[in-house]
PDB file of C-alpha atoms in Angstrom:
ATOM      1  CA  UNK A   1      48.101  -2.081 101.547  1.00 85.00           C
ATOM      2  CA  UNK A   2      49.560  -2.445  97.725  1.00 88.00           C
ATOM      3  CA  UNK A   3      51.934   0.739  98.907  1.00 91.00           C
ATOM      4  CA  UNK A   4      52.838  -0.012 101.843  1.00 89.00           C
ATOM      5  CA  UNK A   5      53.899  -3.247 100.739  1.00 88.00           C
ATOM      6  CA  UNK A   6      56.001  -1.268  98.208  1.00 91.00           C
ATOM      7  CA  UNK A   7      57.246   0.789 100.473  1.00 90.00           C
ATOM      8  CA  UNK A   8      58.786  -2.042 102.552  1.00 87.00           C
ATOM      9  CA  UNK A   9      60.037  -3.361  99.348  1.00 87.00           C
ATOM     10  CA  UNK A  10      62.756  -0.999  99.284  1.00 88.00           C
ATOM     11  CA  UNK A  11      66.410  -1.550  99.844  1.00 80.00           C
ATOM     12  CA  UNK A  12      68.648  -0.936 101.765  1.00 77.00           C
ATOM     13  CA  UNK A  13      65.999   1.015 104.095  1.00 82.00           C
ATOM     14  CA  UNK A  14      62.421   1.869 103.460  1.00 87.00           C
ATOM     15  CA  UNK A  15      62.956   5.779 101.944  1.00 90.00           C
ATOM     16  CA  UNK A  16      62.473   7.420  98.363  1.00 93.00           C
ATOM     17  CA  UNK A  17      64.153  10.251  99.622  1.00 92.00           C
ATOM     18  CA  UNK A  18      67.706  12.223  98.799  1.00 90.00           C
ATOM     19  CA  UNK A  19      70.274  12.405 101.828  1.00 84.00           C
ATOM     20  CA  UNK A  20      72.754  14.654 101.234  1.00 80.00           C
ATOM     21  CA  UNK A  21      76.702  12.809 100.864  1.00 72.00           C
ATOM     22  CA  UNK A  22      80.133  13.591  99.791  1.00 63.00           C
ATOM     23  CA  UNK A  23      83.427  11.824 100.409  1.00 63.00           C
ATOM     24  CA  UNK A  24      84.847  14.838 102.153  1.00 66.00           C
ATOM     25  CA  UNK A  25      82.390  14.080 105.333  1.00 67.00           C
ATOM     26  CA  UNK A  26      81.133  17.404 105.232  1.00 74.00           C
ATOM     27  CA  UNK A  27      77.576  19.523 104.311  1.00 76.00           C
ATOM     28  CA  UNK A  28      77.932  22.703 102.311  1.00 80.00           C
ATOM     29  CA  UNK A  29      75.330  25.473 102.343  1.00 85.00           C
ATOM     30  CA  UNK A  30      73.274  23.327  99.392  1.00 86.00           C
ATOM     31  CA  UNK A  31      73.700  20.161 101.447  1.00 84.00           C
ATOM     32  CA  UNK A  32      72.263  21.668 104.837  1.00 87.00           C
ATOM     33  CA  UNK A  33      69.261  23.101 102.668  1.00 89.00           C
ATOM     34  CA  UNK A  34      68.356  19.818 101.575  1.00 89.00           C
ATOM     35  CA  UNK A  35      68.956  18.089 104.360  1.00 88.00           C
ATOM     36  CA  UNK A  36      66.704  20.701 106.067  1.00 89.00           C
ATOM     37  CA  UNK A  37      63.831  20.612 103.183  1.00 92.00           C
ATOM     38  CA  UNK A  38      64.006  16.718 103.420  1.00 91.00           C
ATOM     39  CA  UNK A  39      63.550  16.631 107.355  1.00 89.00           C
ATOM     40  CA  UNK A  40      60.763  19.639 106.981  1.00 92.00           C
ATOM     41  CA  UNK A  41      58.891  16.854 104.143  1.00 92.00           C
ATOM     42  CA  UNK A  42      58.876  13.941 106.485  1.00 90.00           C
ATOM     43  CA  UNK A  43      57.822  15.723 109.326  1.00 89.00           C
ATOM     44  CA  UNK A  44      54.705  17.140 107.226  1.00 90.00           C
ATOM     45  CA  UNK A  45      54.451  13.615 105.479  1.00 90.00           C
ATOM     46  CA  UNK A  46      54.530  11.009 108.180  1.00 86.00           C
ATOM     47  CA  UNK A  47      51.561  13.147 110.024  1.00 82.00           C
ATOM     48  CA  UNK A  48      52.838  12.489 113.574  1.00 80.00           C
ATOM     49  CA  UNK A  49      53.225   8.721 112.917  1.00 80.00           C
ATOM     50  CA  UNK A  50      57.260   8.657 113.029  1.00 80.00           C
ATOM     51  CA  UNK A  51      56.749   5.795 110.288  1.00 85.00           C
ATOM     52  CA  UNK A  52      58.734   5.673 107.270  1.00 89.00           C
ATOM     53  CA  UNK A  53      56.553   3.528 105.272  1.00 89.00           C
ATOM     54  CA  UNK A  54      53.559   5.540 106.134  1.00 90.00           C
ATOM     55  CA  UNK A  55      55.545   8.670 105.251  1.00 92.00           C
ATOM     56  CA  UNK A  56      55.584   7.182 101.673  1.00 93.00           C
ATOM     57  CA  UNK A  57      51.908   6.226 101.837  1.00 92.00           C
ATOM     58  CA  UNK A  58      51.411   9.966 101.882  1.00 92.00           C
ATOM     59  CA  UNK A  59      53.674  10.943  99.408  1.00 94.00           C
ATOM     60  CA  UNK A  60      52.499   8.207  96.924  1.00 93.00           C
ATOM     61  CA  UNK A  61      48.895   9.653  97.837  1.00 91.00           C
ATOM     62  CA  UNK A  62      50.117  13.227  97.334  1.00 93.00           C
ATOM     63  CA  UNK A  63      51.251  11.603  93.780  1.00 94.00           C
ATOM     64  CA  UNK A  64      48.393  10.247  92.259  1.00 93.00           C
ATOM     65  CA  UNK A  65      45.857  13.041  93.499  1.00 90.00           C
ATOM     66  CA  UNK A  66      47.968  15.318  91.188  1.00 91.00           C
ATOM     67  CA  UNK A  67      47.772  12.978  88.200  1.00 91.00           C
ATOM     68  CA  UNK A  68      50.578   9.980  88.520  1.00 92.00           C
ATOM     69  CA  UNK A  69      52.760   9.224  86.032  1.00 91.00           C
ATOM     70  CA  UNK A  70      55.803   9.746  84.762  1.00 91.00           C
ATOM     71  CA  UNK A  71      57.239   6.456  85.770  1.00 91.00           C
ATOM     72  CA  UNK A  72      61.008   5.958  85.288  1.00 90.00           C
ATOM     73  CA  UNK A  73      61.497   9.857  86.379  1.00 92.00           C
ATOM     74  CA  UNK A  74      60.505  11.921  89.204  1.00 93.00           C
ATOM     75  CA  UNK A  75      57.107  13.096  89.819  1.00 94.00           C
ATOM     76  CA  UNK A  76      55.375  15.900  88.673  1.00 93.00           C
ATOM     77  CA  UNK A  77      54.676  17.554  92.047  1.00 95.00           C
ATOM     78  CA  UNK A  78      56.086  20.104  94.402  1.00 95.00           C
ATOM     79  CA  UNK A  79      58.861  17.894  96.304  1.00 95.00           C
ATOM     80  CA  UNK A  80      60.259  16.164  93.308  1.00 94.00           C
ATOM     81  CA  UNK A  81      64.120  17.703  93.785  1.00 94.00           C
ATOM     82  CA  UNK A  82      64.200  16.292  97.113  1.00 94.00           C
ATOM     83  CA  UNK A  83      63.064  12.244  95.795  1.00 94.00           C
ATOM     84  CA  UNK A  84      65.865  10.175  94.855  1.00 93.00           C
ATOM     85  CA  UNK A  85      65.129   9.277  91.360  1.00 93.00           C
ATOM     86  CA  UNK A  86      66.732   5.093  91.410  1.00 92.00           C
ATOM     87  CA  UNK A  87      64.747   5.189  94.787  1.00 93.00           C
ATOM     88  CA  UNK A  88      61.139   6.406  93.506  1.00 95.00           C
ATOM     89  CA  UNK A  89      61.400   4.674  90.436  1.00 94.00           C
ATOM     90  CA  UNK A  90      62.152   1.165  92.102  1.00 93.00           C
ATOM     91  CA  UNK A  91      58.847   2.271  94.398  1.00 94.00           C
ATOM     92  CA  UNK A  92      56.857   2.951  91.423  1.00 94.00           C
ATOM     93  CA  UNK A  93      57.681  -0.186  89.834  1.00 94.00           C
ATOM     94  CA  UNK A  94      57.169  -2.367  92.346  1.00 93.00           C
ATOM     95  CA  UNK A  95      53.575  -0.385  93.012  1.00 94.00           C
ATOM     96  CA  UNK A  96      52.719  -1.561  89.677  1.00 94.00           C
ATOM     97  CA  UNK A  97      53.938  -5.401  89.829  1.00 93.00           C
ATOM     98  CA  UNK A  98      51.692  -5.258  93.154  1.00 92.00           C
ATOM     99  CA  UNK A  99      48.348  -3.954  91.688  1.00 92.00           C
ATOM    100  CA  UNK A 100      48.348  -5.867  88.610  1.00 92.00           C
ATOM    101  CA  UNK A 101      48.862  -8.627  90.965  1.00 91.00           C
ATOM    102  CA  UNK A 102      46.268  -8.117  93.053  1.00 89.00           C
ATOM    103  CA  UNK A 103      43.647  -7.267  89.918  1.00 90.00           C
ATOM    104  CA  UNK A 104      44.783 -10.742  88.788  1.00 90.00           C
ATOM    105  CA  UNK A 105      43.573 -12.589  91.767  1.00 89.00           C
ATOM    106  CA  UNK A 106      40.677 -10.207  92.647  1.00 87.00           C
ATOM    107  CA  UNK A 107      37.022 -11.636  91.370  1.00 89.00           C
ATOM    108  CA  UNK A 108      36.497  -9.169  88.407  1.00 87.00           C
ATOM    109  CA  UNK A 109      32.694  -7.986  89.518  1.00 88.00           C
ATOM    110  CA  UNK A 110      34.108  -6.476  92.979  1.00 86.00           C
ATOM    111  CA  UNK A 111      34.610  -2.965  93.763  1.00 85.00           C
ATOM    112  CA  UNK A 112      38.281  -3.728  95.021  1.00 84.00           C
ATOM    113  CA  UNK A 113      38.681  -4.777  90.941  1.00 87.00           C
ATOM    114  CA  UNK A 114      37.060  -1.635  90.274  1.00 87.00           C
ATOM    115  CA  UNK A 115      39.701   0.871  92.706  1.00 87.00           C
ATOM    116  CA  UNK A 116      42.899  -1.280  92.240  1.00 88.00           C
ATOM    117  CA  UNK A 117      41.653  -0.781  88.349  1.00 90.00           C
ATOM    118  CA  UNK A 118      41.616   3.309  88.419  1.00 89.00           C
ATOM    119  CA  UNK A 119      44.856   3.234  90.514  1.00 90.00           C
ATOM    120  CA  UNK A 120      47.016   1.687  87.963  1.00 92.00           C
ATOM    121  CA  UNK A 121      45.192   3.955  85.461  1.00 92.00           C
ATOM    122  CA  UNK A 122      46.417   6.778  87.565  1.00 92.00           C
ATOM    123  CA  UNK A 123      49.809   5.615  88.242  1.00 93.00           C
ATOM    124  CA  UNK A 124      50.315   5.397  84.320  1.00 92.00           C
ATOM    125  CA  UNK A 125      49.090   9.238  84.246  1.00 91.00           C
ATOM    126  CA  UNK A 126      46.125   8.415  82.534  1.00 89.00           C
ATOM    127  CA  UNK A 127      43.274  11.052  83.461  1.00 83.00           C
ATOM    128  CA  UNK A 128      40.717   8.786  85.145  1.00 79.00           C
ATOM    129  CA  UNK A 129      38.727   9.166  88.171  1.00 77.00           C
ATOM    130  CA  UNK A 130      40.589   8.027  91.285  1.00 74.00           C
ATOM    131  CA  UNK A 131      38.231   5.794  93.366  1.00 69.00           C
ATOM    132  CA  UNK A 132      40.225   5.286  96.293  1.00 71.00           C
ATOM    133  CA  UNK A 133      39.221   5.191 100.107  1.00 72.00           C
ATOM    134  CA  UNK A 134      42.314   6.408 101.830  1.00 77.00           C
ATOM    135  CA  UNK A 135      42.495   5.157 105.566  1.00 76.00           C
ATOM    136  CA  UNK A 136      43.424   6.735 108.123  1.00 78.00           C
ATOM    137  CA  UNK A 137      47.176   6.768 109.732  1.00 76.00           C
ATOM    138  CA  UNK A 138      45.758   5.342 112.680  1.00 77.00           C
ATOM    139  CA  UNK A 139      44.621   2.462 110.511  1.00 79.00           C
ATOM    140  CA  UNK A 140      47.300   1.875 108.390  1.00 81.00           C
ATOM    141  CA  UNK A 141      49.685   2.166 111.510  1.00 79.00           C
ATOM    142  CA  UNK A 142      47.888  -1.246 112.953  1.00 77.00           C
ATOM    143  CA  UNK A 143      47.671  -2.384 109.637  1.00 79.00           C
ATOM    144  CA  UNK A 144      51.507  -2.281 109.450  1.00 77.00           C
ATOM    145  CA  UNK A 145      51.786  -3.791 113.003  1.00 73.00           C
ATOM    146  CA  UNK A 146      49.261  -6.943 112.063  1.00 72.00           C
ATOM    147  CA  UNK A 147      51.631  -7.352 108.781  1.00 71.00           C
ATOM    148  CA  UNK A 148      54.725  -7.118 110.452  1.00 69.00           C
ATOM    149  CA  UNK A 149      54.501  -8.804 113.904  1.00 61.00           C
ATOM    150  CA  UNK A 150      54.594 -12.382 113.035  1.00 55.00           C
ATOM    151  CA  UNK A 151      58.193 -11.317 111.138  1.00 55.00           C
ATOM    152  CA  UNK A 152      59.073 -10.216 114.569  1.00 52.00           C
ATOM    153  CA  UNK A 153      60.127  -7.076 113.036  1.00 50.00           C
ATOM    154  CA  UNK A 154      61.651  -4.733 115.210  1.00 48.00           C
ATOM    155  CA  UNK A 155      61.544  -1.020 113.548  1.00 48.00           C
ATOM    156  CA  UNK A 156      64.358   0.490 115.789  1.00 41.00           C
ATOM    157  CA  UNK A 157      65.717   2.798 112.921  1.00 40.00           C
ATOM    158  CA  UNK A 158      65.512   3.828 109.492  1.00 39.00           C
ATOM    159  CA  UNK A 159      67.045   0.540 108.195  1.00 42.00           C
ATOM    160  CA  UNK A 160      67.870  -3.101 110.026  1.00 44.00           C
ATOM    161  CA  UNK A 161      71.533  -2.437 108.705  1.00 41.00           C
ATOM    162  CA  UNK A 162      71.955   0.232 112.149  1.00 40.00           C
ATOM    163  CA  UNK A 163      70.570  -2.653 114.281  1.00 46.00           C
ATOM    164  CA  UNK A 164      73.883  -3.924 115.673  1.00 49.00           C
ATOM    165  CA  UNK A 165      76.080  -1.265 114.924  1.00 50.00           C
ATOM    166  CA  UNK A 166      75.285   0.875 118.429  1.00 52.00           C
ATOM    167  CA  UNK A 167      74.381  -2.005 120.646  1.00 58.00           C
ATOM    168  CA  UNK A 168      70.585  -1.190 120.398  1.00 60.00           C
ATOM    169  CA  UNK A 169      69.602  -5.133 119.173  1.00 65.00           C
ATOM    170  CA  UNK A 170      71.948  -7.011 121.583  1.00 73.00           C
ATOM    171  CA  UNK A 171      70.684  -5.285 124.728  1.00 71.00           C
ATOM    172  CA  UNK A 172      66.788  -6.189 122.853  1.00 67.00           C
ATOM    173  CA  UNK A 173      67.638  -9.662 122.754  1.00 74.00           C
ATOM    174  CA  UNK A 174      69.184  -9.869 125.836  1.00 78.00           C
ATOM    175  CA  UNK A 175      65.992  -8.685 127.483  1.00 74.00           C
ATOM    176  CA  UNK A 176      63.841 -11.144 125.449  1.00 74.00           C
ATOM    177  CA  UNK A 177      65.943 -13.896 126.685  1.00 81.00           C
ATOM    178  CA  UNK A 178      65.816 -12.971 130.333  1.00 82.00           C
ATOM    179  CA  UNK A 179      62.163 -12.978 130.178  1.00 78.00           C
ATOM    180  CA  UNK A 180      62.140 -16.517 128.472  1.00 79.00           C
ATOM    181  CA  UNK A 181      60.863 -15.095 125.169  1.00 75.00           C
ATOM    182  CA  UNK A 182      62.162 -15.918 121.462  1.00 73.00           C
ATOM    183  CA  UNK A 183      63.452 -12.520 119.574  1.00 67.00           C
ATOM    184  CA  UNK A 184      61.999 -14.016 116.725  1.00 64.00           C
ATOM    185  CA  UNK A 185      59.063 -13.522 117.750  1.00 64.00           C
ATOM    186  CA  UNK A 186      59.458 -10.054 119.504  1.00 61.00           C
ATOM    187  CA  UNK A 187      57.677  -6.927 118.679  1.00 53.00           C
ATOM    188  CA  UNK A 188      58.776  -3.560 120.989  1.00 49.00           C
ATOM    189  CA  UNK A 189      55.828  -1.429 121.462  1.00 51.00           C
ATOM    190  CA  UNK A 190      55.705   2.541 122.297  1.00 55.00           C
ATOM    191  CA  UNK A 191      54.327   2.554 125.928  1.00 62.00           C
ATOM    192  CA  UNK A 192      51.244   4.149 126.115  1.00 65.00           C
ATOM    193  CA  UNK A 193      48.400   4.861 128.727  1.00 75.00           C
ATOM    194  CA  UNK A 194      46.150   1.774 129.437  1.00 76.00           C
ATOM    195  CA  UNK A 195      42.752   3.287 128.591  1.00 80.00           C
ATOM    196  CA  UNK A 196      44.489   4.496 125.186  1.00 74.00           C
ATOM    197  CA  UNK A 197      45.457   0.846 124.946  1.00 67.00           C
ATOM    198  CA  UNK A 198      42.328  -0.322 125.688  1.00 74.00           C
ATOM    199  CA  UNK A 199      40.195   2.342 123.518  1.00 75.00           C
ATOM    200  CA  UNK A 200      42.714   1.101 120.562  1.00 63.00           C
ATOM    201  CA  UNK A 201      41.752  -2.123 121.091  1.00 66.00           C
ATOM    202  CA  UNK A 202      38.124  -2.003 121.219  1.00 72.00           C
ATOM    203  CA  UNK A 203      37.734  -0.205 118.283  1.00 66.00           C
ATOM    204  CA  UNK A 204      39.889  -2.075 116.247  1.00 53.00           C
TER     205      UNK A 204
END
């Protein structure tokens, strides 16, 4: 939950990683191979959930299992020249901010105390044992949903600033309204059979 919440955190969209620019509107032969790299890590990364903060659950994951640290700068692990340093770093810090947060408020004889504890130790690069359960996506994805739905979050794109821009949230909210329901309030979900629905349900 503490990354996740870091993940959304992030401005202007929810990403750590490097796009590829220039102000002539146009991708060289070391532009395309990034761009190409980048697509090939969240594909791998997001594990079939098409989520971008889950995509940086499992790179932070991916992070501390090799040792943390090195906050400030890019990580010591395979993808670091395709994280965007000013990105990462403002994810790291705000990963921090969050767990000493939570250890603050947390009763100090609990075994959350005890995990949120070894994480921070971890995200300093400090060679403790990590004592974290990792959930599954499946999890975290209704996780993010229970968060995010009384927001009335719509996740239509990589960042809310693409809402308007092709028509996308006008023809949402114009759908809302002519079934006498509040946008605010709205949350668009991925049709799916109704025993998958129903299995989902059960079990969580």
């Amino acid at each position: 939950a503490a990354i996740l919440a870091s993940a959304l955190s992030l401005l202007p969209s929810c990403d750590v990683m490097r796009t590829p620019f220039n102000t002539f509107g146009e991708l060289d032969n070391h532009d395309l191979k990034l761009l190409q790299q980048t697509v090939q890590l969240r594909k791998f990364a997001d594990e079939g959930t098409f989520s971008e903060p889950l995509t940086i659950h499992h790179l932070c994951r991916d992070w501390l299992e090799r040792g943390g640290g090195r906050l400030g700068d890019l990580p010591n692990v395979p993808w670091r020249h395709l994280v965007h340093q000013r990105l990462w770093t403002q994810f790291t810090e705000k990963l921090v901010e969050i767990v000493e947060s939570l250890i603050r408020i947390t009763p100090a004889s609990s075994e959350s105390t005890a995990q949120l504890s070894s994480m921070l130790q971890r995200i300093a690069g400090k060679k403790t044992a990590l004592h974290l359960h990792w959930s599954n996506p499946q999890r975290l994805t209704a996780l993010l949903a229970w968060a995010l739905a009384p927001l009335g979050f719509l996740a239509v794109g990589q960042t809310p600033a693409l809402y308007g821009s092709a028509g996308g949230y006008n023809s949402f909210a114009k759908v809302v309204r002519k079934n006498g329901g509040s946008v605010a309030n709205a949350i668009c979900w991925p049709r799916v059979a109704s025993t998958v629905a129903q299995e989902v349900a059960e079990r969580y």
